[in-house]
mmCIF file of C-alpha atoms in Angstrom:
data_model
loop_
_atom_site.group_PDB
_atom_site.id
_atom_site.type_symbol
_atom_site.label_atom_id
_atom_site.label_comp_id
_atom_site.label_asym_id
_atom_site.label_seq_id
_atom_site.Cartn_x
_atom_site.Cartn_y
_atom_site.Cartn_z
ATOM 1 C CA UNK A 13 35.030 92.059 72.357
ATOM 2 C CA UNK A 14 31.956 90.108 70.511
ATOM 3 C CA UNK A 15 29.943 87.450 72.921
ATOM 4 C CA UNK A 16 29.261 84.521 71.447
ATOM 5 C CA UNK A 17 25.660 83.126 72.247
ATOM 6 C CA UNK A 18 24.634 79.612 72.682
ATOM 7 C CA UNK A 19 22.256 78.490 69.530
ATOM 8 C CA UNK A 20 18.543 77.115 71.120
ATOM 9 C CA UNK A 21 18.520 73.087 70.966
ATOM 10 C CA UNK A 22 15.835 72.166 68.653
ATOM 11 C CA UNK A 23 13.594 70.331 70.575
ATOM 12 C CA UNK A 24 12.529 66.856 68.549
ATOM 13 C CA UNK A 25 9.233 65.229 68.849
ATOM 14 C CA UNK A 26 8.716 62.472 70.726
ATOM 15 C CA UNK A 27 8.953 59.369 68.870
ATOM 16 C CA UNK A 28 5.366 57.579 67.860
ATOM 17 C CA UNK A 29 5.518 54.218 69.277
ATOM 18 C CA UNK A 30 5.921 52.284 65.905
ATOM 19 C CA UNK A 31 5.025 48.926 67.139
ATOM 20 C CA UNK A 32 1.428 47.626 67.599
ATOM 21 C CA UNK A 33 1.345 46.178 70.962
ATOM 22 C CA UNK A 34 -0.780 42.994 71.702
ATOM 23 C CA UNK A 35 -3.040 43.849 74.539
ATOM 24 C CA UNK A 36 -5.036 40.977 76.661
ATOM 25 C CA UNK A 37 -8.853 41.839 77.482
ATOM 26 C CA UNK A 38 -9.288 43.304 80.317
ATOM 27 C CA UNK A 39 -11.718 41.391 81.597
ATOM 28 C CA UNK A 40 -10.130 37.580 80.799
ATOM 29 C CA UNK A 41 -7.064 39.628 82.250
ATOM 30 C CA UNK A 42 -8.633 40.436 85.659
ATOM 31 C CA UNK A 43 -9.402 36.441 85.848
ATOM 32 C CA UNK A 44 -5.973 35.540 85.388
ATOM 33 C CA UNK A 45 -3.479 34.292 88.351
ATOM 34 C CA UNK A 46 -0.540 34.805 87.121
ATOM 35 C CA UNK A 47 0.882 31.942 89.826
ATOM 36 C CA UNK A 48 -0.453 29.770 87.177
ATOM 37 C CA UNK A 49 1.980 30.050 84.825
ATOM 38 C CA UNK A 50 5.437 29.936 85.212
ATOM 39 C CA UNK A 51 8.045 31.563 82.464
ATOM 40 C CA UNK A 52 10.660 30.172 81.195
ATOM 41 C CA UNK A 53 11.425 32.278 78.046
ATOM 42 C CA UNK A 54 12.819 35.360 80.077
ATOM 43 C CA UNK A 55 9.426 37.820 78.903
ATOM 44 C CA UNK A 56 9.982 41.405 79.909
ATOM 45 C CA UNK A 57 9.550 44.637 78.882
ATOM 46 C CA UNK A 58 11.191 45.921 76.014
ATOM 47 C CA UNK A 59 11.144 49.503 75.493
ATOM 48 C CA UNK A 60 7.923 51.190 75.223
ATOM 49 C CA UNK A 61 6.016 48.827 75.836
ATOM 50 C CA UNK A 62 2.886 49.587 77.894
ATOM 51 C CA UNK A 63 1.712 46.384 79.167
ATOM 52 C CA UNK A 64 2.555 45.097 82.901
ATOM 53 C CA UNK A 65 4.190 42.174 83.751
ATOM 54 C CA UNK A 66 0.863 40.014 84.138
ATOM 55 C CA UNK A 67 -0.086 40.935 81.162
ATOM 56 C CA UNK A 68 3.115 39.713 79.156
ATOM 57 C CA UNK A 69 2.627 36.221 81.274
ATOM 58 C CA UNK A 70 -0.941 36.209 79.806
ATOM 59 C CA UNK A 71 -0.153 36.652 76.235
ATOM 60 C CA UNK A 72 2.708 34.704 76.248
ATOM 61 C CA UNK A 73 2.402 31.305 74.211
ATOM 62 C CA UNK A 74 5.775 29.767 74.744
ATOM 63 C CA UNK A 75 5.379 29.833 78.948
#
């Protein structure tokens, strides 16, 4: 009786983030309360991105 044997997964590279994220200056960043500005153009995360939530608020033009 012949075992049959599980092929290895082929492990893929991780994808290169192919989107060129905006990042605020750290230091105009550190200066910024984000109680200050209030959204009202739902900004989150979308996937990937590395910025924190203060951050989106800060870059954001339409809040």
């Amino acid at each position: 009786m012949a075992v049959s044997r599980r092929k290895p997964k082929s492990v893929e590279p991780t994808p290169v983030s192919m989107i060129n994220w905006t990042r605020a200056d750290p230091e105009a960043l550190a200066k910024f309360d984000p109680k200050s500005k209030v959204c009202n153009m739902n900004c989150g995360k979308a996937g990937g991105d590395p910025r924190c939530y203060k951050e989106l608020l800060f870059l954001c033009h339409d809040c």
